[in-house]
Tab-separated table of C-alpha atoms in Angstrom:
chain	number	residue	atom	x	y	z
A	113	UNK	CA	-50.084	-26.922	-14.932
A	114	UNK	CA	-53.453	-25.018	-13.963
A	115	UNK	CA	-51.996	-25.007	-10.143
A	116	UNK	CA	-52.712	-22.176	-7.658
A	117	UNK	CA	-49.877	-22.223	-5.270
A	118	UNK	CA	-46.257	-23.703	-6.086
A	119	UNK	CA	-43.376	-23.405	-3.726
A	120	UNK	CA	-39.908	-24.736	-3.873
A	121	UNK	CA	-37.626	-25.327	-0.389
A	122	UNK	CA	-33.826	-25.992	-1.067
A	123	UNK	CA	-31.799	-27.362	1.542
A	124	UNK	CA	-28.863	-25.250	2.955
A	125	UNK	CA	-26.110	-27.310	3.402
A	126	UNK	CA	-24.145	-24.444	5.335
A	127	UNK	CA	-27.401	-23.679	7.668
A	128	UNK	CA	-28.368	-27.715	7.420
A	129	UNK	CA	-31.952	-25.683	7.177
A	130	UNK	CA	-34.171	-25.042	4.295
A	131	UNK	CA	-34.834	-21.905	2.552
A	132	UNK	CA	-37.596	-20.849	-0.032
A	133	UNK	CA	-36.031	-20.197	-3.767
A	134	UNK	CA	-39.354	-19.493	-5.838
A	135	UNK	CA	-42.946	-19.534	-5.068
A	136	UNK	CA	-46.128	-18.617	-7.529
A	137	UNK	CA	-49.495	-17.943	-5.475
A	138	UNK	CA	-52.858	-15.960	-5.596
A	139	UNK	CA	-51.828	-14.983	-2.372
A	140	UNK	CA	-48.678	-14.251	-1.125
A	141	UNK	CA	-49.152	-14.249	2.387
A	142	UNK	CA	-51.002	-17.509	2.605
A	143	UNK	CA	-47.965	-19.537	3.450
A	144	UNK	CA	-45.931	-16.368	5.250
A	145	UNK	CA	-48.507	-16.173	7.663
A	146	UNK	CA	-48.135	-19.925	8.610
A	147	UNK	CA	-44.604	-20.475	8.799
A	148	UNK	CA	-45.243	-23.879	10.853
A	149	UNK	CA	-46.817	-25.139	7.848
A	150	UNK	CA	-43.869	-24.558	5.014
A	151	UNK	CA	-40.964	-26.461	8.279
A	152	UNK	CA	-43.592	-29.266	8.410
A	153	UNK	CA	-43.596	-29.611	4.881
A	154	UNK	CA	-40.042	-29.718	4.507
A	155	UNK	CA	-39.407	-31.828	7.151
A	156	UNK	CA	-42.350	-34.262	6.147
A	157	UNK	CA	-40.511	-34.403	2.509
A	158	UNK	CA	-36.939	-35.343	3.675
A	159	UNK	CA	-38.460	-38.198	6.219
A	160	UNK	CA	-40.484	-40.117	3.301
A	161	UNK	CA	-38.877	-41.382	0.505
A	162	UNK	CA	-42.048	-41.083	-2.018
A	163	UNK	CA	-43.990	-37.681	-2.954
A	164	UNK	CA	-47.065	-37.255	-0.844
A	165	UNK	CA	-49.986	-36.497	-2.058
A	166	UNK	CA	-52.697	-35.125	0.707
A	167	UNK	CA	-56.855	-34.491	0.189
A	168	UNK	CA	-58.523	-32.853	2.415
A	169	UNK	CA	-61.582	-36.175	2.427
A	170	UNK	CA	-58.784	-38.196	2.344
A	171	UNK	CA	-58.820	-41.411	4.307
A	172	UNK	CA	-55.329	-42.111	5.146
A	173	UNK	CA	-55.493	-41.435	9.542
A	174	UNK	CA	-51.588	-41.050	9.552
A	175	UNK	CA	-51.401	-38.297	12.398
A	176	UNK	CA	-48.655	-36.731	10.179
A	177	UNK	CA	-51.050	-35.667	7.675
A	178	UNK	CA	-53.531	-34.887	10.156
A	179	UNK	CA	-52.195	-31.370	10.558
A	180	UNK	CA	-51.861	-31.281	6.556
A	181	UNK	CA	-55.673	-31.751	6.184
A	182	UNK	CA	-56.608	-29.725	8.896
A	183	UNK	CA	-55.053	-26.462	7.343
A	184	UNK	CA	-56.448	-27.444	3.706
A	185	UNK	CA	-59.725	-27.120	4.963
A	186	UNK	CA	-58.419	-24.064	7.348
A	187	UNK	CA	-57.629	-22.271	4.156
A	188	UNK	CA	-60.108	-23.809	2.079
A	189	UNK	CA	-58.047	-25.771	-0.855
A	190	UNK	CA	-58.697	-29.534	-1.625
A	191	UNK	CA	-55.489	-31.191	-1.926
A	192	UNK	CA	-51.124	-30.754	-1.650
A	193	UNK	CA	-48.405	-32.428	-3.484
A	194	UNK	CA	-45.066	-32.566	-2.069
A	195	UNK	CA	-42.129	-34.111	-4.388
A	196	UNK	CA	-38.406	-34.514	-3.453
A	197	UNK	CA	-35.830	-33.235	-5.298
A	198	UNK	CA	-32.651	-35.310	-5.395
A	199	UNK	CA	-28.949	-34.940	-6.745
A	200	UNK	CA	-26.485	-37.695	-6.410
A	201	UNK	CA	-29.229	-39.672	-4.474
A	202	UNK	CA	-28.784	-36.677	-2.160
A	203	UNK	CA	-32.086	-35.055	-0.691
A	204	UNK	CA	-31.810	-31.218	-2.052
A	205	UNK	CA	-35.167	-29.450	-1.451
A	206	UNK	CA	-38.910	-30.371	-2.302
A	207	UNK	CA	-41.392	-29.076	-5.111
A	208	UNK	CA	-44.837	-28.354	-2.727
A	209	UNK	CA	-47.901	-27.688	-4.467
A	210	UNK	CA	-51.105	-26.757	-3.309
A	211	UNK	CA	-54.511	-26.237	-4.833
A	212	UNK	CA	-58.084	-25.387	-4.686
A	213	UNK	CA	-59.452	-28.398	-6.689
A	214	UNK	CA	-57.495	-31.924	-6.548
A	215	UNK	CA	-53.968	-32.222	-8.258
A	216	UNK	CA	-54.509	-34.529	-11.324
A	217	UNK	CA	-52.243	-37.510	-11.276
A	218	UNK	CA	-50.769	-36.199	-14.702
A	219	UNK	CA	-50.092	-33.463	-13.337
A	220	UNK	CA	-48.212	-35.168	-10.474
A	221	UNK	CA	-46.490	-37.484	-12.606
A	222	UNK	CA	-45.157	-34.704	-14.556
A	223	UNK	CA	-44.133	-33.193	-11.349
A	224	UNK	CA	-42.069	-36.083	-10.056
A	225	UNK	CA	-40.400	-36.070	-13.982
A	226	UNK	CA	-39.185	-32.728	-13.990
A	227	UNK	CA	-37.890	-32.565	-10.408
A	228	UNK	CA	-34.309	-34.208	-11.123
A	229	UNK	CA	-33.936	-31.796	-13.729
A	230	UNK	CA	-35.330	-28.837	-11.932
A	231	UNK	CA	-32.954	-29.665	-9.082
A	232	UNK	CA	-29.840	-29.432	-11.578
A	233	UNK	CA	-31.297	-26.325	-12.969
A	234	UNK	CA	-31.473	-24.394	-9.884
A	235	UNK	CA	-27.995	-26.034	-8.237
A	236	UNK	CA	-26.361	-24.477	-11.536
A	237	UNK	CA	-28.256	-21.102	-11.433
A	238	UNK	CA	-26.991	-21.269	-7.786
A	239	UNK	CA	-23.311	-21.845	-8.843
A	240	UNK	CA	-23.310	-19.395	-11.408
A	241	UNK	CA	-24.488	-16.702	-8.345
A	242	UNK	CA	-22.184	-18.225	-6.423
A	243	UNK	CA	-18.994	-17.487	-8.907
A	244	UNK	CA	-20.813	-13.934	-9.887
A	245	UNK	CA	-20.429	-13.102	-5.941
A	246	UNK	CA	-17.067	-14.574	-5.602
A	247	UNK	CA	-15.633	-12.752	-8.869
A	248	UNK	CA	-17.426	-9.536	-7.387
A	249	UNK	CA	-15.642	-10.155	-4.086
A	250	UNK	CA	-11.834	-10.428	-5.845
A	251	UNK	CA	-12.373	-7.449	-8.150
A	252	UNK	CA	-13.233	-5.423	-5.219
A	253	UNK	CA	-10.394	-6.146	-3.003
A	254	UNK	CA	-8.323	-5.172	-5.744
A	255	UNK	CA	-9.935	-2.272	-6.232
A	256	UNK	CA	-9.192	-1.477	-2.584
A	257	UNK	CA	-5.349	-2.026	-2.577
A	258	UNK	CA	-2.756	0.098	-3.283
A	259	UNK	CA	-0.982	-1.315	-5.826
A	260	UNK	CA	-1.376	-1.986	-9.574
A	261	UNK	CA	-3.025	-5.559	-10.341
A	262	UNK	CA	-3.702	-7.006	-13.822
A	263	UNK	CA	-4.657	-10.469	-15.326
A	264	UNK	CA	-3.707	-10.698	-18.990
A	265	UNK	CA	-3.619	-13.646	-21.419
A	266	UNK	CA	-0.741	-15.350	-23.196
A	267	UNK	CA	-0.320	-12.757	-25.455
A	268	UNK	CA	0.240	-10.503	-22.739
A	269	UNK	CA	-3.201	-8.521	-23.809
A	270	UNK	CA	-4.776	-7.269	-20.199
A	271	UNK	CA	-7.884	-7.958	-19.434
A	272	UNK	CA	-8.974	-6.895	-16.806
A	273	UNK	CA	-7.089	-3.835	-14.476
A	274	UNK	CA	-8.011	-2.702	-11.079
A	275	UNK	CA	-8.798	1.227	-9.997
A	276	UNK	CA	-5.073	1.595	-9.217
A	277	UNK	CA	-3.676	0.793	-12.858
A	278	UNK	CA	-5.814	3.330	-14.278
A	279	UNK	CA	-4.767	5.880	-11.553
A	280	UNK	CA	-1.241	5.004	-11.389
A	281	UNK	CA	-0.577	4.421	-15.457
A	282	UNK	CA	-3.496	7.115	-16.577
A	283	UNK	CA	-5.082	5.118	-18.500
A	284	UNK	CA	-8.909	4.137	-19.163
A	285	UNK	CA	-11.099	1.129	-19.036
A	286	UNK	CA	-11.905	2.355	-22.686
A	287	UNK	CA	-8.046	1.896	-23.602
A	288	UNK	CA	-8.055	-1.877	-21.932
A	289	UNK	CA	-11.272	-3.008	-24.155
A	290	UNK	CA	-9.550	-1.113	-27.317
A	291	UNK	CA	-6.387	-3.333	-26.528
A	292	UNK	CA	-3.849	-2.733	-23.997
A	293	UNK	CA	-0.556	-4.805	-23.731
A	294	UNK	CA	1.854	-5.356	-20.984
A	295	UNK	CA	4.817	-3.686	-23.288
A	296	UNK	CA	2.958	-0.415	-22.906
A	297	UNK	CA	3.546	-0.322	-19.101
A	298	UNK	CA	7.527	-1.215	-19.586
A	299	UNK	CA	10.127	0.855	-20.113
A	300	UNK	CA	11.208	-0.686	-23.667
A	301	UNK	CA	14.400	-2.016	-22.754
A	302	UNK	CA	12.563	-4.258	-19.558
A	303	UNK	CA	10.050	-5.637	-22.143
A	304	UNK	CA	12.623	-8.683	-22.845
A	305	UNK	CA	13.441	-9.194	-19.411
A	306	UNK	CA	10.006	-9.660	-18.254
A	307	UNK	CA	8.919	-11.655	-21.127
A	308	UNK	CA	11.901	-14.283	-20.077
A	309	UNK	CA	10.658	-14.356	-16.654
A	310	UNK	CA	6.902	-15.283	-17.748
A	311	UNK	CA	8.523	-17.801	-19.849
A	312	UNK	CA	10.652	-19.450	-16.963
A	313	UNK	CA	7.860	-19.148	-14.594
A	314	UNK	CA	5.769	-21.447	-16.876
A	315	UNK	CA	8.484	-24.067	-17.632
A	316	UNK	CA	8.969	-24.167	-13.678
A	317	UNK	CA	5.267	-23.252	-12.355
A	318	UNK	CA	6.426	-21.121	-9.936
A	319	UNK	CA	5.652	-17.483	-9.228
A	320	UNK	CA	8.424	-14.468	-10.143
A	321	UNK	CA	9.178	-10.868	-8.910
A	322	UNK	CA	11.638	-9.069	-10.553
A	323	UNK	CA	12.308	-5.444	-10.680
A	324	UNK	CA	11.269	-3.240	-13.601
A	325	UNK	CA	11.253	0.541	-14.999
A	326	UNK	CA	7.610	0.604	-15.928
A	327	UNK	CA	6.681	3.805	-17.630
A	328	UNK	CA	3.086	5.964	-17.037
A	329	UNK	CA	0.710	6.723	-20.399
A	330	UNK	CA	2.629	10.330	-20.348
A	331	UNK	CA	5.922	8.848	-20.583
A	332	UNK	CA	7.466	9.533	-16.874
A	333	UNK	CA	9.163	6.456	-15.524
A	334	UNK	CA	9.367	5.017	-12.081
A	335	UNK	CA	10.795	1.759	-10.742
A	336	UNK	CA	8.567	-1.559	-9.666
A	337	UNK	CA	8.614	-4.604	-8.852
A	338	UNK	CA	6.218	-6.886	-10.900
A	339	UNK	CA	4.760	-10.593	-8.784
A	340	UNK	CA	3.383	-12.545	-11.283
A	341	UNK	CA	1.878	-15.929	-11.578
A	342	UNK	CA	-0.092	-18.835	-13.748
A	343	UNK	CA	-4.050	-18.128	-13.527
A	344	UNK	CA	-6.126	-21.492	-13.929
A	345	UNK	CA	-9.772	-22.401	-15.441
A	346	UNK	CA	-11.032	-25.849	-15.028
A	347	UNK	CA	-7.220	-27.277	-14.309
A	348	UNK	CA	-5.454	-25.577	-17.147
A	349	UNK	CA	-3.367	-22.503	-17.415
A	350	UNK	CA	-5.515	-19.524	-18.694
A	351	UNK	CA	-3.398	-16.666	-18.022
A	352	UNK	CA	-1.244	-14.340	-16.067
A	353	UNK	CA	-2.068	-12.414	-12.637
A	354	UNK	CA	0.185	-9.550	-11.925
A	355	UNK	CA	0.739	-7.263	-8.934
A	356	UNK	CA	2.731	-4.506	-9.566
A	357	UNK	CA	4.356	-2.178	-6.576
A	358	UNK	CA	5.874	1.028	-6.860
A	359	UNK	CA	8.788	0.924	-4.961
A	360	UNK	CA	9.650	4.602	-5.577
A	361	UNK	CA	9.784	5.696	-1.918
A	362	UNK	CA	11.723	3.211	-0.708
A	363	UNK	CA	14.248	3.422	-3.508
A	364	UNK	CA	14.436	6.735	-2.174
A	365	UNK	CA	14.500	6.004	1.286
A	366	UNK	CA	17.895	3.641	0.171
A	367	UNK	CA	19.854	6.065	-1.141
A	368	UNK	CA	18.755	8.654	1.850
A	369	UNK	CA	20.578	5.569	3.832
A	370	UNK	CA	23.188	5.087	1.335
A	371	UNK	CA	24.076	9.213	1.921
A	372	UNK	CA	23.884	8.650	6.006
A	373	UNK	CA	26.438	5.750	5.684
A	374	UNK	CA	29.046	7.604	3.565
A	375	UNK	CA	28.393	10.403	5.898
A	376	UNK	CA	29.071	8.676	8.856
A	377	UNK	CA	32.371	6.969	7.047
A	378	UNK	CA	33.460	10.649	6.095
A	379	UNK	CA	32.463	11.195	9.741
A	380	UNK	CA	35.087	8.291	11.166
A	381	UNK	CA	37.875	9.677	8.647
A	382	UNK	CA	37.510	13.271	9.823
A	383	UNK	CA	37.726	12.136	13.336
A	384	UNK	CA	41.165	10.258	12.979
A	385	UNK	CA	42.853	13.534	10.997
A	386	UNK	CA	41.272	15.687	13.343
A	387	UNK	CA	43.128	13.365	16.053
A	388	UNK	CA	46.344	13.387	14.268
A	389	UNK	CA	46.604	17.078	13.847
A	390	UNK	CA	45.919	17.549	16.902
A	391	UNK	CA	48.885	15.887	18.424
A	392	UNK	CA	50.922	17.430	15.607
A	393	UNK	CA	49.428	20.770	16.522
A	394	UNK	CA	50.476	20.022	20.517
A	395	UNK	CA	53.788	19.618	19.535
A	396	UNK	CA	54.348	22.494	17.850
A	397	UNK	CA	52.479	24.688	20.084
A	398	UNK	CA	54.312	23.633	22.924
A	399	UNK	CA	57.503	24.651	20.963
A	400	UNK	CA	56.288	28.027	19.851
A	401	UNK	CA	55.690	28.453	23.912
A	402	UNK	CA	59.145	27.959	24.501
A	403	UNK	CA	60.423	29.741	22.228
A	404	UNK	CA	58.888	33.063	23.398
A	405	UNK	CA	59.801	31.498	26.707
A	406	UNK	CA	63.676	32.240	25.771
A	407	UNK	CA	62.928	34.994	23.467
A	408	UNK	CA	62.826	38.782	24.410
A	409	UNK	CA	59.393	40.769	24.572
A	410	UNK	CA	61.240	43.665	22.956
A	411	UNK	CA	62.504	41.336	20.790
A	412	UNK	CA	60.685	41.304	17.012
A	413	UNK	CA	60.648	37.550	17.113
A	414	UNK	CA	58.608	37.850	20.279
A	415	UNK	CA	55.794	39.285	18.254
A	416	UNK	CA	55.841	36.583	15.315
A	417	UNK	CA	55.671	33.643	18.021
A	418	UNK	CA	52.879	35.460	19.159
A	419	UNK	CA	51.135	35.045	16.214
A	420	UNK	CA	52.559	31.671	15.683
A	421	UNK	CA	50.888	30.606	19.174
A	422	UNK	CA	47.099	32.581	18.030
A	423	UNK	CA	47.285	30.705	14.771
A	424	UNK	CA	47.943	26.998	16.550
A	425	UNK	CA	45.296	28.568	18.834
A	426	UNK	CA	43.109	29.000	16.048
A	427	UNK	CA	44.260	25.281	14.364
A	428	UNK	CA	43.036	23.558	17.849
A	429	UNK	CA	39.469	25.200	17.365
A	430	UNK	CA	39.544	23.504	13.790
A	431	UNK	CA	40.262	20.409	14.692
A	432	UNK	CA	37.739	20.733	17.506
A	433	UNK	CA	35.540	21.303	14.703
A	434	UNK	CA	36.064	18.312	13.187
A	435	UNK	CA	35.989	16.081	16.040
A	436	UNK	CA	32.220	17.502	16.876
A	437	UNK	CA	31.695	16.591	13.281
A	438	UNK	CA	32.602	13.092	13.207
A	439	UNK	CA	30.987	12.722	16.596
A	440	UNK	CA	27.548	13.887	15.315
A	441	UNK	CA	27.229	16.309	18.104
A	442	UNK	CA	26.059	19.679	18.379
A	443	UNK	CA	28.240	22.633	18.069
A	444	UNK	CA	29.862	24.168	21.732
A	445	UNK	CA	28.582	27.485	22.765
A	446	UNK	CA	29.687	29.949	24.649
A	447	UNK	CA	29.498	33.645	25.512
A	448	UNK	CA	32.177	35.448	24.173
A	449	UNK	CA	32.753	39.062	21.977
A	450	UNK	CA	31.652	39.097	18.153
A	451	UNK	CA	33.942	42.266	17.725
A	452	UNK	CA	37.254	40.635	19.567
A	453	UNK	CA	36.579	37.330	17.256
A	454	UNK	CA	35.543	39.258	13.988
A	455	UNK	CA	39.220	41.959	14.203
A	456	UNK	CA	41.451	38.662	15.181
A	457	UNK	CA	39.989	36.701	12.303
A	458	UNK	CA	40.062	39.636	9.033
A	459	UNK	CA	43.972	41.066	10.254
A	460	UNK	CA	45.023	37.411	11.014
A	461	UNK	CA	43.791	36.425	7.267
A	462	UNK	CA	45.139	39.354	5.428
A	463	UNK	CA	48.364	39.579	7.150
A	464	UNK	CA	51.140	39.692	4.386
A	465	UNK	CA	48.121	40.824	1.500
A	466	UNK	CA	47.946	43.984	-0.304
A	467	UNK	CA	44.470	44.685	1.575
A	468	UNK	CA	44.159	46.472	4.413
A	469	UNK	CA	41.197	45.966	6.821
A	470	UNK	CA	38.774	48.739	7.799
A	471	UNK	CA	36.605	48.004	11.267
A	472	UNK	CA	32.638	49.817	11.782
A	473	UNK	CA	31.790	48.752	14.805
A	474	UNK	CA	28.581	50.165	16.309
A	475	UNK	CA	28.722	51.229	20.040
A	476	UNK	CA	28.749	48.331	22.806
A	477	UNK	CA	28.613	45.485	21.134
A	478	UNK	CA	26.470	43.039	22.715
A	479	UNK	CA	28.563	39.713	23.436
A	480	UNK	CA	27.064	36.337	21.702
A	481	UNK	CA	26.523	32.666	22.075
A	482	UNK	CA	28.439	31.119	19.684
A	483	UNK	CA	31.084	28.254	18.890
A	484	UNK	CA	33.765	30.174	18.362
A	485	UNK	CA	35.710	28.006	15.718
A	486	UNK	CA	32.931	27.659	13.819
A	487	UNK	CA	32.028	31.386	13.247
A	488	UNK	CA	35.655	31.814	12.812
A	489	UNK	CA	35.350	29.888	10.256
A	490	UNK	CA	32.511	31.549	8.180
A	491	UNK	CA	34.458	34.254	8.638
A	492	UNK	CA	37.378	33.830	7.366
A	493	UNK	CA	35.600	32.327	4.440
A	494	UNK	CA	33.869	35.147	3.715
A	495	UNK	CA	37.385	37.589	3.985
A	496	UNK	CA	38.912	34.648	1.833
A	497	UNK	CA	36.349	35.157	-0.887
A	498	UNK	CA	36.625	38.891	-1.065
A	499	UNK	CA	40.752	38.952	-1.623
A	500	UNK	CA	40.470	36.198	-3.978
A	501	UNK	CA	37.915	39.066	-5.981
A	502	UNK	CA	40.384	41.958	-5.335
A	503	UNK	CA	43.643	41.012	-7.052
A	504	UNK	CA	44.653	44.259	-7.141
A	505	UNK	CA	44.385	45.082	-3.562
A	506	UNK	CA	42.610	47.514	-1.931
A	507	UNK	CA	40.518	47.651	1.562
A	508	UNK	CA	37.811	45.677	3.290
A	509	UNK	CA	35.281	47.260	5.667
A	510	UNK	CA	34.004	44.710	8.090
A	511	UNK	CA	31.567	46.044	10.909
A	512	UNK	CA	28.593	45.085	12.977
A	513	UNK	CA	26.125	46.513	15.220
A	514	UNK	CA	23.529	45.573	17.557
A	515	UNK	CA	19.643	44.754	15.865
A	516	UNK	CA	16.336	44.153	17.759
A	517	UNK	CA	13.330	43.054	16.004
A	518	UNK	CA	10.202	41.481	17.179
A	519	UNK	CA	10.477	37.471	17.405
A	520	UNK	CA	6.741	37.493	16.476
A	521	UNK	CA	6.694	39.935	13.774
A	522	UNK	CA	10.212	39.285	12.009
């Protein structure tokens, strides 16, 4: 059109301001530096409902153009053309033009024919930015979060994956553009199951989540659950959006509870037989009492209740055992002698074997802090294990001695 300086204002709805979209001049600064000028011309446009056209000789006194002429012969051009752009009968923005010589009228008439048309052109280039930034936006949340999110088509195709799918699955955007299918991501015997559940969830338009087996591109398997639902384009159903979790730690985490809960059941059982032994073990302590009571200490049946009464002995500290165990609680310690504990335990187990014991005991014996029953216990394990592997009898050498070592240099 032969003009010098061009510059279109749109309106910001959000801002209710106006902002400059394009501009063509010999010099860029000649409206930057006069940022009075390019408000008043806005403003002037949205107040009139006509394009203004403004010479510098012009003879039109209206004090609003005053300023107009002043600054065309300020900056030494001849004449300005303002035009409104519209949309909807709604004021947009304004095309202002501004030239050395005077604006021809066919040039202002072509002006005032393109402006609808411009308007449209820049409110779609606008929306298309618009949708650009807001598809940007979405794919870089999901690249952000931790779990696997996919949109695929009817066919179940994926088109577009997230950061975590290719992490999680190890696969590549070059495998997705190839052709990548939901099935691939299933264990094969879930590929039914979810298939069923995108069918429901379009007969009812409603979202699912199910849990799957889904399976990595090396073949390992872990369990997920998979939130789908219907994407739409322009009011119609254009595909699917899933979000799939790995649930792997907490399916872990429930059977880690699952094992605490049977423990604390075997806990509750162990506690009522410890209970009942014990009374049984009362009552027949208390009669192996009396009967070495009545008996004679030269007597040989003095000596046998007096095993009789170690042994019961022995039975309490078991059940005490198990009555710390169903309680949860720590183990009761106590300073007593390792050597007294470990020569009670070996003769009382291999009394009536064909193994005789053999003590090494190193000198003074430094007593220990120690629940009693329970070291009893590993011990007579460990004497248990070593008759069951001599059948044909023989001896057992059990000793200990004192050992100091550095705490800090083991």
């Amino acid at each position: 059109l032969n003009i010098k300086y061009c510059t279109i204002f749109l309106l910001d709805d959000y801002e209710k301001n106006y902002k400059r979209y394009a501009s063509k001049s010999v010099d860029e600064d000649l409206i930057a530096t006069l940022p009075e000028v390019k408000e008043a011309l806005f403003n002037l446009a949205g107040k009139n409902n006509k394009s203004i056209y403004i010479n510098k000789d012009s003879l039109d006194e209206k004090e609003e153009f005053g300023f107009f002429r002043s600054f065309l012969k300020e900056i030494e051009f001849d004449s300005a053309f303002t035009v409104k752009m519209f949309d909807k009968g709604a004021f947009k923005g304004c095309i202002n033009v501004i030239n050395k010589d005077e604006i021809p009228e066919d040039t202002r008439d072509v002006l005032e024919l393109i402006s609808h048309r411009l308007c449209m052109s820049i409110q779609n280039s606008t929306l298309f930015e618009e949708l650009t930034e807001s598809e940007n936006k979405f794919r870089n949340l999901a690249d952000s979060l931790p779990q696997t999110i996919i949109e695929t088509d009817f066919s179940h195709k994926i088109i577009y994956a997230n950061s975590n799918m290719f992490e999680t699955f190890g696969y590549s955007r070059e495998d997705v553009e190839k052709g990548l299918y939901v099935s691939q991501l299933l264990e094969d015997k879930y590929c039914e199951k979810y298939f069923k559940a995108v069918e429901i969830m379009m007969k009812e338009n409603k979202k699912t989540g199910l849990e799957y087996s889904v399976k990595r591109r090396n073949e390992t398997l872990f369990p997920a659950i998979i939130y789908a639902g219907i994407l739409y384009k322009k009011g119609y159903p254009s595909g699917i959006l899933a979000v799939i979790a790995d649930i792997s730690s907490q399916k872990i985490a429930e059977e880690e509870s699952l094992k605490l809960e049977k423990l604390e059941s075997l806990g509750i059982l162990a506690g009522g037989i410890a209970h009942d032994f014990n009374n049984i073990l009362t009552a027949i302590l208390g009669n192996v009492t009396l009967a070495k009571i009545y008996s004679d200490p030269e007597d040989k049946i003095f000596e046998i209740l007096k095993e009789a009464e170690r042994a019961c002995i022995r039975s309490k500290d078991l059940t005490q055992q198990l009555l710390t165990f169903s309680k949860g609680g720590l183990p009761v310690k106590k300073v007593a002698s390792i050597k007294s504990l470990i020569e009670e335990s070996v003769i009382f187990i291999l009394r009536g074997s064909n193994i005789k014991p053999e003590f090494k005991f190193g000198e003074n014996i430094d007593k220990v802090e120690m629940d009693e029953g329970q070291i009893n216990q590993v011990i007579n394990n460990l004497i248990i294990n070593s008759v069951q592997a001599m059948p044909e009898g023989g001896a057992i050498t059990v000793g200990c001695e004192n050992i100091s070592f550095d705490i800090n240099n083991p």
